[in-house]
Amino acid sequence: MTHYVLPDLEYDYGALEPHISGRIMELHHGKHHRAYVDGANKLLDQLQEARQKGAYDNVGTLARALAFNVSGHVLHSLFWRNLAPKAGGRPTGELAQAIDKHFGNFDAFKQQLSKTAATIMGSGWAALMWDSFSAQLVIAQIHDHQSSTLEGAVPLLVLDAWEHAFYLQYQNEKTKFFEAVWNLWNWNDVAARFADARHLSLHVKNVAERAA
Ligand code: MN
């Protein structure tokens, strides 16, 4: 059975300063992200044990917990790759064209994403996603790690809005964190994800064509 592994960061914990402190990165990656990986693996083992025992009473509960932990692992793994030291600026090429097409212009996209993050009640993420069902970019507001997202949509860029992502440094001023992160977006990574995802299709071309 495949188990999940905490990925190494491609930069030092302090490399994203001053925008994200090294202490936040150390805790966020080493403790929070690790907990989702460990939690997901434990749940896989519990599901296997349930099958071996023929004891299926709790598999629904385990499935819900697995979705939370695996999604936490996936989103954090993307978030680390979406960020880079001395990055930011604006995307170029086909990703830039797609953002203009689907959101009007880059500033509108930036404002929508930041506001989507800032208006989360409780814990969650704002995410730029490729909706493979209708073949367009969308911004989702994900609650916890896995609720209110779009089935069939592939996350390209994710912004962690849990308090653990910013509180040590920004306290209650989370909008300052959502502003600072624009100095860190690794657009090369986002563009590579877009290039892969845009070829995904849920075989619904007929639906899209009829709607067009
Ligand atoms: Mn987090």
PDB file of C-alpha atoms and ligand atoms in Angstrom:
ATOM      1  CA  MET A   1       0.000   0.000   0.000  1.00  0.00           C
ATOM      2  CA  THR A   2       1.255   3.456  -0.889  1.00  0.00           C
ATOM      3  CA  HIS A   3       1.991   5.730   2.026  1.00  0.00           C
ATOM      4  CA  TYR A   4       2.450   9.459   1.948  1.00  0.00           C
ATOM      5  CA  VAL A   5       5.777  11.182   2.560  1.00  0.00           C
ATOM      6  CA  LEU A   6       6.482  14.694   3.793  1.00  0.00           C
ATOM      7  CA  PRO A   7       8.310  16.429   0.930  1.00  0.00           C
ATOM      8  CA  ASP A   8      11.452  18.423   1.577  1.00  0.00           C
ATOM      9  CA  LEU A   9      11.288  22.131   0.866  1.00  0.00           C
ATOM     10  CA  GLU A  10      13.337  23.396  -2.060  1.00  0.00           C
ATOM     11  CA  TYR A  11      14.540  26.353   0.032  1.00  0.00           C
ATOM     12  CA  ASP A  12      15.565  27.022   3.630  1.00  0.00           C
ATOM     13  CA  TYR A  13      12.961  27.827   6.255  1.00  0.00           C
ATOM     14  CA  GLY A  14      14.239  31.414   6.433  1.00  0.00           C
ATOM     15  CA  ALA A  15      14.395  31.941   2.677  1.00  0.00           C
ATOM     16  CA  LEU A  16      10.944  33.511   2.397  1.00  0.00           C
ATOM     17  CA  GLU A  17      11.673  36.264   4.922  1.00  0.00           C
ATOM     18  CA  PRO A  18      10.657  38.987   5.476  1.00  0.00           C
ATOM     19  CA  HIS A  19       7.312  37.951   3.988  1.00  0.00           C
ATOM     20  CA  ILE A  20       6.996  34.670   5.904  1.00  0.00           C
ATOM     21  CA  SER A  21       9.194  34.176   8.961  1.00  0.00           C
ATOM     22  CA  GLY A  22      11.513  31.203   9.274  1.00  0.00           C
ATOM     23  CA  ARG A  23       9.824  30.161  12.519  1.00  0.00           C
ATOM     24  CA  ILE A  24       6.424  29.996  10.808  1.00  0.00           C
ATOM     25  CA  MET A  25       7.878  27.918   7.983  1.00  0.00           C
ATOM     26  CA  GLU A  26       9.617  25.588  10.436  1.00  0.00           C
ATOM     27  CA  LEU A  27       6.417  24.917  12.379  1.00  0.00           C
ATOM     28  CA  HIS A  28       4.145  24.936   9.338  1.00  0.00           C
ATOM     29  CA  HIS A  29       6.171  22.403   7.364  1.00  0.00           C
ATOM     30  CA  GLY A  30       7.765  20.408  10.153  1.00  0.00           C
ATOM     31  CA  LYS A  31       4.766  20.142  12.488  1.00  0.00           C
ATOM     32  CA  HIS A  32       1.475  21.017  10.780  1.00  0.00           C
ATOM     33  CA  HIS A  33       2.134  19.487   7.375  1.00  0.00           C
ATOM     34  CA  ARG A  34       3.779  16.458   8.965  1.00  0.00           C
ATOM     35  CA  ALA A  35       0.667  15.891  11.083  1.00  0.00           C
ATOM     36  CA  TYR A  36      -1.486  15.590   7.938  1.00  0.00           C
ATOM     37  CA  VAL A  37       0.941  13.112   6.386  1.00  0.00           C
ATOM     38  CA  ASP A  38       1.048  11.018   9.558  1.00  0.00           C
ATOM     39  CA  GLY A  39      -2.725  11.267   9.922  1.00  0.00           C
ATOM     40  CA  ALA A  40      -3.339  10.141   6.349  1.00  0.00           C
ATOM     41  CA  ASN A  41      -1.014   7.161   6.717  1.00  0.00           C
ATOM     42  CA  LYS A  42      -2.640   6.127   9.991  1.00  0.00           C
ATOM     43  CA  LEU A  43      -6.055   6.227   8.334  1.00  0.00           C
ATOM     44  CA  LEU A  44      -4.857   4.091   5.418  1.00  0.00           C
ATOM     45  CA  ASP A  45      -3.667   1.527   7.954  1.00  0.00           C
ATOM     46  CA  GLN A  46      -6.973   1.672   9.835  1.00  0.00           C
ATOM     47  CA  LEU A  47      -8.911   1.120   6.611  1.00  0.00           C
ATOM     48  CA  GLN A  48      -6.736  -1.856   5.729  1.00  0.00           C
ATOM     49  CA  GLU A  49      -7.268  -3.249   9.206  1.00  0.00           C
ATOM     50  CA  ALA A  50     -11.023  -2.814   8.844  1.00  0.00           C
ATOM     51  CA  ARG A  51     -10.963  -4.771   5.581  1.00  0.00           C
ATOM     52  CA  GLN A  52      -8.860  -7.517   7.096  1.00  0.00           C
ATOM     53  CA  LYS A  53     -11.257  -7.842  10.017  1.00  0.00           C
ATOM     54  CA  GLY A  54     -14.352  -7.473   7.903  1.00  0.00           C
ATOM     55  CA  ALA A  55     -15.341  -4.657  10.272  1.00  0.00           C
ATOM     56  CA  TYR A  56     -16.878  -1.910   8.126  1.00  0.00           C
ATOM     57  CA  ASP A  57     -18.912   0.018  10.707  1.00  0.00           C
ATOM     58  CA  ASN A  58     -16.445   2.956  10.843  1.00  0.00           C
ATOM     59  CA  VAL A  59     -15.292   3.218   7.233  1.00  0.00           C
ATOM     60  CA  GLY A  60     -17.458   6.292   6.573  1.00  0.00           C
ATOM     61  CA  THR A  61     -15.860   8.151   9.472  1.00  0.00           C
ATOM     62  CA  LEU A  62     -12.425   7.009   8.330  1.00  0.00           C
ATOM     63  CA  ALA A  63     -13.123   8.149   4.754  1.00  0.00           C
ATOM     64  CA  ARG A  64     -14.068  11.637   5.932  1.00  0.00           C
ATOM     65  CA  ALA A  65     -10.924  11.878   8.053  1.00  0.00           C
ATOM     66  CA  LEU A  66      -8.829  10.574   5.138  1.00  0.00           C
ATOM     67  CA  ALA A  67     -10.206  13.296   2.866  1.00  0.00           C
ATOM     68  CA  PHE A  68      -9.243  15.969   5.416  1.00  0.00           C
ATOM     69  CA  ASN A  69      -5.718  14.681   5.962  1.00  0.00           C
ATOM     70  CA  VAL A  70      -4.857  13.801   2.351  1.00  0.00           C
ATOM     71  CA  SER A  71      -6.213  17.130   1.139  1.00  0.00           C
ATOM     72  CA  GLY A  72      -4.136  18.884   3.808  1.00  0.00           C
ATOM     73  CA  HIS A  73      -1.077  17.023   2.539  1.00  0.00           C
ATOM     74  CA  VAL A  74      -1.812  17.850  -1.105  1.00  0.00           C
ATOM     75  CA  LEU A  75      -2.518  21.534  -0.517  1.00  0.00           C
ATOM     76  CA  HIS A  76       0.574  22.098   1.632  1.00  0.00           C
ATOM     77  CA  SER A  77       2.764  20.230  -0.875  1.00  0.00           C
ATOM     78  CA  LEU A  78       1.478  22.565  -3.606  1.00  0.00           C
ATOM     79  CA  PHE A  79       1.782  25.676  -1.433  1.00  0.00           C
ATOM     80  CA  TRP A  80       5.514  25.092  -0.801  1.00  0.00           C
ATOM     81  CA  ARG A  81       6.144  24.706  -4.544  1.00  0.00           C
ATOM     82  CA  ASN A  82       3.955  27.687  -5.381  1.00  0.00           C
ATOM     83  CA  LEU A  83       6.268  29.867  -3.290  1.00  0.00           C
ATOM     84  CA  ALA A  84       9.880  30.793  -3.919  1.00  0.00           C
ATOM     85  CA  PRO A  85      12.417  33.291  -2.585  1.00  0.00           C
ATOM     86  CA  LYS A  86      12.789  36.451  -4.646  1.00  0.00           C
ATOM     87  CA  ALA A  87       9.768  35.597  -6.749  1.00  0.00           C
ATOM     88  CA  GLY A  88       6.435  37.353  -7.239  1.00  0.00           C
ATOM     89  CA  GLY A  89       5.761  39.743 -10.056  1.00  0.00           C
ATOM     90  CA  ARG A  90       3.362  38.587 -12.724  1.00  0.00           C
ATOM     91  CA  PRO A  91       2.943  35.461 -14.797  1.00  0.00           C
ATOM     92  CA  THR A  92       3.770  35.494 -18.489  1.00  0.00           C
ATOM     93  CA  GLY A  93       2.805  33.481 -21.546  1.00  0.00           C
ATOM     94  CA  GLU A  94      -0.248  31.276 -21.741  1.00  0.00           C
ATOM     95  CA  LEU A  95      -0.997  31.452 -18.025  1.00  0.00           C
ATOM     96  CA  ALA A  96      -1.080  35.248 -18.185  1.00  0.00           C
ATOM     97  CA  GLN A  97      -3.369  35.097 -21.221  1.00  0.00           C
ATOM     98  CA  ALA A  98      -5.691  32.640 -19.483  1.00  0.00           C
ATOM     99  CA  ILE A  99      -5.894  34.832 -16.371  1.00  0.00           C
ATOM    100  CA  ASP A 100      -6.793  37.821 -18.547  1.00  0.00           C
ATOM    101  CA  LYS A 101      -9.393  35.768 -20.394  1.00  0.00           C
ATOM    102  CA  HIS A 102     -11.097  34.324 -17.333  1.00  0.00           C
ATOM    103  CA  PHE A 103     -10.744  37.179 -14.828  1.00  0.00           C
ATOM    104  CA  GLY A 104     -10.502  40.251 -17.048  1.00  0.00           C
ATOM    105  CA  ASN A 105      -7.002  41.273 -15.997  1.00  0.00           C
ATOM    106  CA  PHE A 106      -4.295  40.418 -13.483  1.00  0.00           C
ATOM    107  CA  ASP A 107      -5.361  43.019 -10.911  1.00  0.00           C
ATOM    108  CA  ALA A 108      -8.918  41.684 -10.874  1.00  0.00           C
ATOM    109  CA  PHE A 109      -7.557  38.172 -10.391  1.00  0.00           C
ATOM    110  CA  LYS A 110      -5.290  39.360  -7.569  1.00  0.00           C
ATOM    111  CA  GLN A 111      -8.079  41.180  -5.788  1.00  0.00           C
ATOM    112  CA  GLN A 112     -10.511  38.283  -6.126  1.00  0.00           C
ATOM    113  CA  LEU A 113      -7.991  35.765  -4.805  1.00  0.00           C
ATOM    114  CA  SER A 114      -6.912  37.926  -1.857  1.00  0.00           C
ATOM    115  CA  LYS A 115     -10.496  38.751  -0.910  1.00  0.00           C
ATOM    116  CA  THR A 116     -11.495  35.114  -1.208  1.00  0.00           C
ATOM    117  CA  ALA A 117      -8.772  34.280   1.317  1.00  0.00           C
ATOM    118  CA  ALA A 118      -9.606  37.171   3.632  1.00  0.00           C
ATOM    119  CA  THR A 119     -13.295  36.309   3.888  1.00  0.00           C
ATOM    120  CA  ILE A 120     -12.893  32.687   4.928  1.00  0.00           C
ATOM    121  CA  MET A 121     -14.786  32.009   8.133  1.00  0.00           C
ATOM    122  CA  GLY A 122     -12.581  29.786  10.244  1.00  0.00           C
ATOM    123  CA  SER A 123      -9.903  27.748   8.489  1.00  0.00           C
ATOM    124  CA  GLY A 124      -9.419  27.304   4.780  1.00  0.00           C
ATOM    125  CA  TRP A 125      -7.664  28.160   1.549  1.00  0.00           C
ATOM    126  CA  ALA A 126      -8.148  30.318  -1.499  1.00  0.00           C
ATOM    127  CA  ALA A 127      -7.199  28.462  -4.666  1.00  0.00           C
ATOM    128  CA  LEU A 128      -6.764  29.155  -8.353  1.00  0.00           C
ATOM    129  CA  MET A 129      -8.038  26.007 -10.045  1.00  0.00           C
ATOM    130  CA  TRP A 130      -8.426  24.609 -13.510  1.00  0.00           C
ATOM    131  CA  ASP A 131     -12.013  23.400 -13.826  1.00  0.00           C
ATOM    132  CA  SER A 132     -11.531  20.449 -16.142  1.00  0.00           C
ATOM    133  CA  PHE A 133     -15.294  20.008 -16.506  1.00  0.00           C
ATOM    134  CA  SER A 134     -15.935  23.344 -18.181  1.00  0.00           C
ATOM    135  CA  ALA A 135     -12.345  24.126 -19.221  1.00  0.00           C
ATOM    136  CA  GLN A 136     -11.871  27.384 -17.409  1.00  0.00           C
ATOM    137  CA  LEU A 137      -9.958  28.923 -14.515  1.00  0.00           C
ATOM    138  CA  VAL A 138     -11.866  29.443 -11.278  1.00  0.00           C
ATOM    139  CA  ILE A 139     -11.078  30.703  -7.785  1.00  0.00           C
ATOM    140  CA  ALA A 140     -12.379  28.487  -5.013  1.00  0.00           C
ATOM    141  CA  GLN A 141     -12.747  29.144  -1.310  1.00  0.00           C
ATOM    142  CA  ILE A 142     -11.868  25.848   0.311  1.00  0.00           C
ATOM    143  CA  HIS A 143     -13.070  25.296   3.875  1.00  0.00           C
ATOM    144  CA  ASP A 144     -10.731  23.287   6.087  1.00  0.00           C
ATOM    145  CA  HIS A 145      -8.833  21.375   3.381  1.00  0.00           C
ATOM    146  CA  GLN A 146     -11.559  19.740   1.371  1.00  0.00           C
ATOM    147  CA  SER A 147     -14.978  21.425   1.594  1.00  0.00           C
ATOM    148  CA  SER A 148     -16.436  23.856  -0.937  1.00  0.00           C
ATOM    149  CA  THR A 149     -13.916  22.890  -3.553  1.00  0.00           C
ATOM    150  CA  LEU A 150     -15.020  21.927  -7.073  1.00  0.00           C
ATOM    151  CA  GLU A 151     -15.097  18.305  -8.126  1.00  0.00           C
ATOM    152  CA  GLY A 152     -12.880  17.770 -11.127  1.00  0.00           C
ATOM    153  CA  ALA A 153     -10.970  20.995 -10.598  1.00  0.00           C
ATOM    154  CA  VAL A 154      -7.183  20.864 -10.332  1.00  0.00           C
ATOM    155  CA  PRO A 155      -5.485  23.267  -7.906  1.00  0.00           C
ATOM    156  CA  LEU A 156      -2.768  25.353  -9.559  1.00  0.00           C
ATOM    157  CA  LEU A 157      -2.033  27.973  -6.903  1.00  0.00           C
ATOM    158  CA  VAL A 158      -3.151  27.710  -3.282  1.00  0.00           C
ATOM    159  CA  LEU A 159      -3.066  30.233  -0.458  1.00  0.00           C
ATOM    160  CA  ASP A 160      -3.171  28.946   3.101  1.00  0.00           C
ATOM    161  CA  ALA A 161      -5.544  31.028   5.218  1.00  0.00           C
ATOM    162  CA  TRP A 162      -5.356  28.942   8.388  1.00  0.00           C
ATOM    163  CA  GLU A 163      -4.164  30.990  11.371  1.00  0.00           C
ATOM    164  CA  HIS A 164      -1.080  28.777  11.684  1.00  0.00           C
ATOM    165  CA  ALA A 165       0.057  30.186   8.325  1.00  0.00           C
ATOM    166  CA  PHE A 166       0.464  33.749   9.571  1.00  0.00           C
ATOM    167  CA  TYR A 167      -0.468  34.348  13.205  1.00  0.00           C
ATOM    168  CA  LEU A 168       3.034  34.275  14.737  1.00  0.00           C
ATOM    169  CA  GLN A 169       4.086  37.112  12.440  1.00  0.00           C
ATOM    170  CA  TYR A 170       0.959  39.026  11.461  1.00  0.00           C
ATOM    171  CA  GLN A 171      -1.362  38.315  14.414  1.00  0.00           C
ATOM    172  CA  ASN A 172      -4.875  39.585  13.595  1.00  0.00           C
ATOM    173  CA  GLU A 173      -3.731  41.498  10.487  1.00  0.00           C
ATOM    174  CA  LYS A 174      -4.154  38.594   8.095  1.00  0.00           C
ATOM    175  CA  THR A 175      -4.749  40.843   5.086  1.00  0.00           C
ATOM    176  CA  LYS A 176      -1.088  41.939   5.413  1.00  0.00           C
ATOM    177  CA  PHE A 177      -0.080  38.305   4.981  1.00  0.00           C
ATOM    178  CA  PHE A 178      -2.364  37.928   1.973  1.00  0.00           C
ATOM    179  CA  GLU A 179      -0.663  41.005   0.487  1.00  0.00           C
ATOM    180  CA  ALA A 180       2.904  39.920   1.338  1.00  0.00           C
ATOM    181  CA  VAL A 181       2.517  36.534  -0.323  1.00  0.00           C
ATOM    182  CA  TRP A 182       2.309  38.230  -3.732  1.00  0.00           C
ATOM    183  CA  ASN A 183       6.062  38.816  -3.375  1.00  0.00           C
ATOM    184  CA  LEU A 184       6.601  35.063  -3.287  1.00  0.00           C
ATOM    185  CA  TRP A 185       4.470  33.445  -5.980  1.00  0.00           C
ATOM    186  CA  ASN A 186       6.555  31.156  -8.143  1.00  0.00           C
ATOM    187  CA  TRP A 187       4.773  31.750 -11.450  1.00  0.00           C
ATOM    188  CA  ASN A 188       6.982  29.240 -13.253  1.00  0.00           C
ATOM    189  CA  ASP A 189       5.570  26.518 -11.016  1.00  0.00           C
ATOM    190  CA  VAL A 190       1.986  27.712 -11.488  1.00  0.00           C
ATOM    191  CA  ALA A 191       2.464  27.924 -15.262  1.00  0.00           C
ATOM    192  CA  ALA A 192       3.839  24.364 -15.385  1.00  0.00           C
ATOM    193  CA  ARG A 193       0.817  23.093 -13.458  1.00  0.00           C
ATOM    194  CA  PHE A 194      -1.497  24.982 -15.798  1.00  0.00           C
ATOM    195  CA  ALA A 195       0.219  23.500 -18.851  1.00  0.00           C
ATOM    196  CA  ASP A 196      -0.409  19.998 -17.488  1.00  0.00           C
ATOM    197  CA  ALA A 197      -3.907  20.559 -16.147  1.00  0.00           C
ATOM    198  CA  ARG A 198      -5.412  22.252 -19.186  1.00  0.00           C
ATOM    199  CA  HIS A 199      -5.166  19.012 -21.146  1.00  0.00           C
ATOM    200  CA  LEU A 200      -7.278  17.207 -18.563  1.00  0.00           C
ATOM    201  CA  SER A 201     -10.834  16.633 -19.563  1.00  0.00           C
ATOM    202  CA  LEU A 202     -13.671  14.882 -17.793  1.00  0.00           C
ATOM    203  CA  HIS A 203     -15.002  13.935 -21.214  1.00  0.00           C
ATOM    204  CA  VAL A 204     -17.627  16.620 -21.162  1.00  0.00           C
ATOM    205  CA  LYS A 205     -16.739  18.476 -24.315  1.00  0.00           C
ATOM    206  CA  ASN A 206     -20.265  18.008 -25.544  1.00  0.00           C
ATOM    207  CA  VAL A 207     -21.610  19.720 -22.449  1.00  0.00           C
ATOM    208  CA  ALA A 208     -19.280  22.656 -22.875  1.00  0.00           C
ATOM    209  CA  GLU A 209     -20.094  22.945 -26.558  1.00  0.00           C
ATOM    210  CA  ARG A 210     -23.811  22.902 -25.950  1.00  0.00           C
ATOM    211  CA  ALA A 211     -23.439  25.618 -23.337  1.00  0.00           C
ATOM    212  CA  ALA A 212     -21.310  27.775 -25.619  1.00  0.00           C
TER     213      ALA A 212
HETATM  214 MN    MN B   1      -1.294  25.211   6.699  1.00  0.00          MN
END
